[in-house]
Tab-separated table of C-alpha atoms in Angstrom:
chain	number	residue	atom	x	y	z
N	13	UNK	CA	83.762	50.273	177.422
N	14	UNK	CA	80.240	51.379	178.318
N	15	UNK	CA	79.359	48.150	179.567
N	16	UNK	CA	82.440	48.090	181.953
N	17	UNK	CA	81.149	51.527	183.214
N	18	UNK	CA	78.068	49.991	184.524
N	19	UNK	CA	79.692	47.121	186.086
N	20	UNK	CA	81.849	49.447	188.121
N	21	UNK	CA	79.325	51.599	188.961
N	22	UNK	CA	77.725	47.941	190.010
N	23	UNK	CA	74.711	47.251	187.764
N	24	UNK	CA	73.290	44.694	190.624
N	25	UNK	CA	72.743	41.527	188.164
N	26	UNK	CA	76.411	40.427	188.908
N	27	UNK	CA	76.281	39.293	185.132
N	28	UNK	CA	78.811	41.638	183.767
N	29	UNK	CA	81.118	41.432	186.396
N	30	UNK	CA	81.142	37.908	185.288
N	31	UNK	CA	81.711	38.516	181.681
N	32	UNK	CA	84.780	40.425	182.631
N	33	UNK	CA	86.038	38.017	184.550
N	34	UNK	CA	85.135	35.649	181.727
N	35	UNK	CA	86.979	37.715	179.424
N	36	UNK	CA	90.231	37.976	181.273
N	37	UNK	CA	90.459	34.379	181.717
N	38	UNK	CA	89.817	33.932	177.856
N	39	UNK	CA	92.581	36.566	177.363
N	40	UNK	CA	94.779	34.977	179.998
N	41	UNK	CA	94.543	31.144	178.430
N	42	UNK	CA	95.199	32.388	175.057
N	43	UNK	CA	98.180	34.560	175.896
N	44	UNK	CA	99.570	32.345	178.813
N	45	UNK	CA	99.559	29.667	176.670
N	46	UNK	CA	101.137	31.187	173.571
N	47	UNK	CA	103.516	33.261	175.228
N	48	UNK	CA	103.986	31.732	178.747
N	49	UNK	CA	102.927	33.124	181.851
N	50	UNK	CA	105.667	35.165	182.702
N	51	UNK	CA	106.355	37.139	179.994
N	52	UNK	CA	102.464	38.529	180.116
N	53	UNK	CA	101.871	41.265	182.330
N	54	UNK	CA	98.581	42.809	183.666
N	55	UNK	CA	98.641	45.779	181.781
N	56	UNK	CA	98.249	43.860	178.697
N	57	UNK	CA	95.586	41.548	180.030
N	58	UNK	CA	94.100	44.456	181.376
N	59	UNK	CA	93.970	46.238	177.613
N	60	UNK	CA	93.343	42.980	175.738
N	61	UNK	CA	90.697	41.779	178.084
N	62	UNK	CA	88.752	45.518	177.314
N	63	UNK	CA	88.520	46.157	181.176
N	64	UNK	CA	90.136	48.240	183.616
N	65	UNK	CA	92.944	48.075	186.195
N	66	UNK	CA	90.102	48.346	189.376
N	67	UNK	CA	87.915	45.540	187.198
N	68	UNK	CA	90.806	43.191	187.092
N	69	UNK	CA	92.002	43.105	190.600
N	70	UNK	CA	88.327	43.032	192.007
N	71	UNK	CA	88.450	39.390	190.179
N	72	UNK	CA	91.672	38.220	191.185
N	73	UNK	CA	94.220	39.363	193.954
N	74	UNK	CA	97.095	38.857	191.621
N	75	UNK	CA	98.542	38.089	188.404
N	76	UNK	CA	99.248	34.290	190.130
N	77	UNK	CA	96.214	34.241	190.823
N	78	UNK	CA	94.541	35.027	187.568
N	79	UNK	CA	97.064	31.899	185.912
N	80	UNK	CA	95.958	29.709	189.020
N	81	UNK	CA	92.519	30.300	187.236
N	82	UNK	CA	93.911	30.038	184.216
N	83	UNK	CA	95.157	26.249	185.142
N	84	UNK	CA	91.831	25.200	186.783
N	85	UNK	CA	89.713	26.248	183.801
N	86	UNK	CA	91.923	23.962	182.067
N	87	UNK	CA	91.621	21.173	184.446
N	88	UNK	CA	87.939	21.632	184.652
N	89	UNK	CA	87.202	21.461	180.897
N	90	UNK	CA	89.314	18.273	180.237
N	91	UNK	CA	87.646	16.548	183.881
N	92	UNK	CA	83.992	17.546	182.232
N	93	UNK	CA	85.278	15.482	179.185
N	94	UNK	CA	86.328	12.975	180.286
N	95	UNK	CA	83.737	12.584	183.058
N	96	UNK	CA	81.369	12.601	179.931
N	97	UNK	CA	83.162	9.765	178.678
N	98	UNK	CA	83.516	7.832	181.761
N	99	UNK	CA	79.745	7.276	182.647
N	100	UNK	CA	79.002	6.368	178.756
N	101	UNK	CA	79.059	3.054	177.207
N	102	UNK	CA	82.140	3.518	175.141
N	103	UNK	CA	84.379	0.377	177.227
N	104	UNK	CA	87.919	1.552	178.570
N	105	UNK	CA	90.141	0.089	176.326
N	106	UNK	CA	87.575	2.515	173.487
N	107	UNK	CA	88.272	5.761	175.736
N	108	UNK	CA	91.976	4.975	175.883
N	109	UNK	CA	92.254	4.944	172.794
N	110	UNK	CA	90.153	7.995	171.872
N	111	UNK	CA	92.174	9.877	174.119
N	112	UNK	CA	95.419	8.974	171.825
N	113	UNK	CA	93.623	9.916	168.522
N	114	UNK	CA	92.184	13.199	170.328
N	115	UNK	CA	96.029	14.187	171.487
N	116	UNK	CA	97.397	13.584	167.927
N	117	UNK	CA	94.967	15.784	166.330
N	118	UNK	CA	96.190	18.587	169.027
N	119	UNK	CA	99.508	17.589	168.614
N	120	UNK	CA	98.980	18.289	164.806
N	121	UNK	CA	96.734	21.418	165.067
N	122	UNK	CA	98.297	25.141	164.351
N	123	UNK	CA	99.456	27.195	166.983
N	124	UNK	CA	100.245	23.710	169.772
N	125	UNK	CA	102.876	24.595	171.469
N	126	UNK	CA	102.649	21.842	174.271
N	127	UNK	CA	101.046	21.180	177.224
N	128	UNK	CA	100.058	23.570	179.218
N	129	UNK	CA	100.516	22.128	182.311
N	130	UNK	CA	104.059	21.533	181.899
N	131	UNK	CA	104.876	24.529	180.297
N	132	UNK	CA	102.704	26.173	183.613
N	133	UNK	CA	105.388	23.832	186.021
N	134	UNK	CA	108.345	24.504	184.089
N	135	UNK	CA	107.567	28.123	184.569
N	136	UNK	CA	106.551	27.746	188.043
N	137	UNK	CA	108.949	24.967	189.503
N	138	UNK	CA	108.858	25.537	193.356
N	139	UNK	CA	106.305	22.999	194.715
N	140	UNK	CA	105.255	25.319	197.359
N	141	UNK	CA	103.763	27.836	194.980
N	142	UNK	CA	99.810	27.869	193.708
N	143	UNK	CA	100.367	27.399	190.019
N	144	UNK	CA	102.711	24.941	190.736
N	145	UNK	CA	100.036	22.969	193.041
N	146	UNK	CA	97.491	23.666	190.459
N	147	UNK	CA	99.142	21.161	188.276
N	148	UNK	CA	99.897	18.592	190.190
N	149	UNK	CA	96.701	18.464	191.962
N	150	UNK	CA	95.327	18.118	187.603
N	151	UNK	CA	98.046	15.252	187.162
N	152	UNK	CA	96.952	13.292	189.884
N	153	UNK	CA	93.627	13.057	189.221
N	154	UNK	CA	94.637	12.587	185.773
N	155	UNK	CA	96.749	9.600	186.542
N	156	UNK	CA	93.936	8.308	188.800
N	157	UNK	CA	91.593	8.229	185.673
N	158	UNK	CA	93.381	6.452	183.352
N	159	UNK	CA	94.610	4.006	186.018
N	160	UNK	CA	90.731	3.180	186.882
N	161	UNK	CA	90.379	2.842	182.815
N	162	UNK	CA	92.797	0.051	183.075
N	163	UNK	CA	91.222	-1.389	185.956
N	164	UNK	CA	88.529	-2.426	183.973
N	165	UNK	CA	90.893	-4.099	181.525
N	166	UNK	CA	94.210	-5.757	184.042
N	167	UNK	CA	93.566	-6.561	187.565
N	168	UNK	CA	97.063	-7.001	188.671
N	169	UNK	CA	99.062	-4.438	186.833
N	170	UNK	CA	96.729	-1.140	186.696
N	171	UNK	CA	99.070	1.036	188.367
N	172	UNK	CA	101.775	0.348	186.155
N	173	UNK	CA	99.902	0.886	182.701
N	174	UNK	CA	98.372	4.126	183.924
N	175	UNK	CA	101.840	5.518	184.515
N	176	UNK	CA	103.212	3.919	181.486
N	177	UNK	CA	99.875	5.625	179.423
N	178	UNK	CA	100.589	9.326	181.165
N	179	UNK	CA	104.527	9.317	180.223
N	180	UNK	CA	103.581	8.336	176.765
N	181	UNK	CA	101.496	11.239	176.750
N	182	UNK	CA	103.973	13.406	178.351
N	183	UNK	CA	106.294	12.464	175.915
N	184	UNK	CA	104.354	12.555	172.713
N	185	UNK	CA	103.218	15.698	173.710
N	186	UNK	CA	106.478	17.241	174.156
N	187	UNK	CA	108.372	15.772	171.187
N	188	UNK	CA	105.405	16.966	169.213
N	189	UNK	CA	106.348	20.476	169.864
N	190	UNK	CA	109.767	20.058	169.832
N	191	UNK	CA	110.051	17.914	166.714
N	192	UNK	CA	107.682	16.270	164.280
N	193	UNK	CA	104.185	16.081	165.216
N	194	UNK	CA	103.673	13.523	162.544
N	195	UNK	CA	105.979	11.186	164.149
N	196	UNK	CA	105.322	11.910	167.766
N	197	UNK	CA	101.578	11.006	167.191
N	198	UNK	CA	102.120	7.802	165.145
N	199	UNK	CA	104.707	6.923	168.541
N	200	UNK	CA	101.899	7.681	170.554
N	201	UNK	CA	99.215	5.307	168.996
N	202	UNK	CA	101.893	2.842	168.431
N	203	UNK	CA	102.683	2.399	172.219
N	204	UNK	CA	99.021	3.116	173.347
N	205	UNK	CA	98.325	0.113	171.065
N	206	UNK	CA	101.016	-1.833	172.184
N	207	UNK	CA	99.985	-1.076	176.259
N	208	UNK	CA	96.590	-2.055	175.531
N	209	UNK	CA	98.105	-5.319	173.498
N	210	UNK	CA	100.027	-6.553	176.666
N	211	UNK	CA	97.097	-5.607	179.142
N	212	UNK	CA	94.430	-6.600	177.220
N	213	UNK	CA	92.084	-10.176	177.977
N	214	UNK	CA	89.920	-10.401	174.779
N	215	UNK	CA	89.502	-8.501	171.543
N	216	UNK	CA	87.304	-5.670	171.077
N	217	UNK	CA	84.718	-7.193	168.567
N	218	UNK	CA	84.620	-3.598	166.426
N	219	UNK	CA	86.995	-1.012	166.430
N	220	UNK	CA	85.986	2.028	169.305
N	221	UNK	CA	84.693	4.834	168.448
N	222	UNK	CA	87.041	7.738	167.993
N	223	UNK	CA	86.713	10.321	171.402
N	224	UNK	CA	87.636	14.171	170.430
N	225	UNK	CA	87.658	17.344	172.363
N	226	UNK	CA	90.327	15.981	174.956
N	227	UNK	CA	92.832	18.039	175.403
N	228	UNK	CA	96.087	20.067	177.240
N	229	UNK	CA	95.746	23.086	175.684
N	230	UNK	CA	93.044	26.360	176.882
N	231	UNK	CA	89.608	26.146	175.301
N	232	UNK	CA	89.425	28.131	172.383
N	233	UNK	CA	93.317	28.271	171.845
């Protein structure tokens, strides 16, 4: 605790501040998304995170507005990946299915209890509120990815296979916590497959390269 001491007392290099702030979002993304939002109060962010009551609400106004935070660092991670992905020279068809083979592996991996997005909506179902926002301002850019993806592949029906891609990830990713992850990722390559079959021109002339690190779930969870 003596480096929260000094941060109080305002050190003047702004850096711990930031590490405390960094550490209550870690906190937050591994509790909200084991144990839901709602059921984690501050006072037990506050004593996991290591800081203080003050500390915590210089950083954010509100418990919303710590899982508004939570949400975005979320977002941000999976937009950096993909981004990454995007401007490479692995073709579309190659990223779509990466993204498949990346979401089975979560699906599979301990401790997956969904996605966190739609966990964070369920939780949070009035439109009008931030958390709420937060996620559908993630899902439409989302959808607006792996629409452009098939752009590159079908010029008339791009729309249609990046909504048909996102509710077989919905899906898989909720039947995967729900029932067998085993099955619910060998449904999910099976109709990725069969999207890019129907939607497809020519033949990849070698199998893509897998893509990994794209996921739903908080960093580090």
């Amino acid at each position: 605790m003596a480096d929260m001491t000094q941060t109080e007392a305002g050190a003047g290099t702004g850096r711990r501040v930031s590490a405390a702030r960094e550490r209550l979002l870690s906190t937050a993304g591994r509790l909200f998304y084991a144990e839901g939002i709602h059921t984690v109060g501050v006072d037990r962010l506050v004593a996991e995170s290591k800081v203080t009551n003050a500390t915590f609400y210089r950083h954010f106004r509100s418990k919303d507005d710590l899982a508004v935070a939570y949400i975005g660092s979320v977002d941000q991670a999976i937009r950096t990946q993909l981004d990454t992905l995007t401007t490479g020279d692995v073709p579309a068809d190659g990223i779509l299915r990466g993204i498949g083979a990346s979401l089975v592996e979560q699906i599979r991996s301990p401790g997956y209890r969904g996605c966190a997005f739609l966990n964070a909506a369920a939780e949070f179902p009035d439109p009008a509120h931030p958390v709420h926002g937060a996620v559908v301002q993630h899902r439409d850019w989302f959808l607006r990815t792996i629409t452009n993806l098939f752009a590159e592949i079908t010029t008339t029906q791009a729309d249609h296979a990046g909504r048909h891609f996102v509710m077989l990830r919905d899906g898989a990713m909720s039947a995967g916590y729900l029932g067998d992850p085993a099955l619910a990722g060998e449904t999910l390559l099976r109709g990725i497959d069969g999207l890019l079959r129907i939607h497809t021109t020519h033949t990849p002339s070698s199998p893509p390269a897998p893509v990994t690190d794209i996921d739903c779930s908080p960093p580090g969870t």
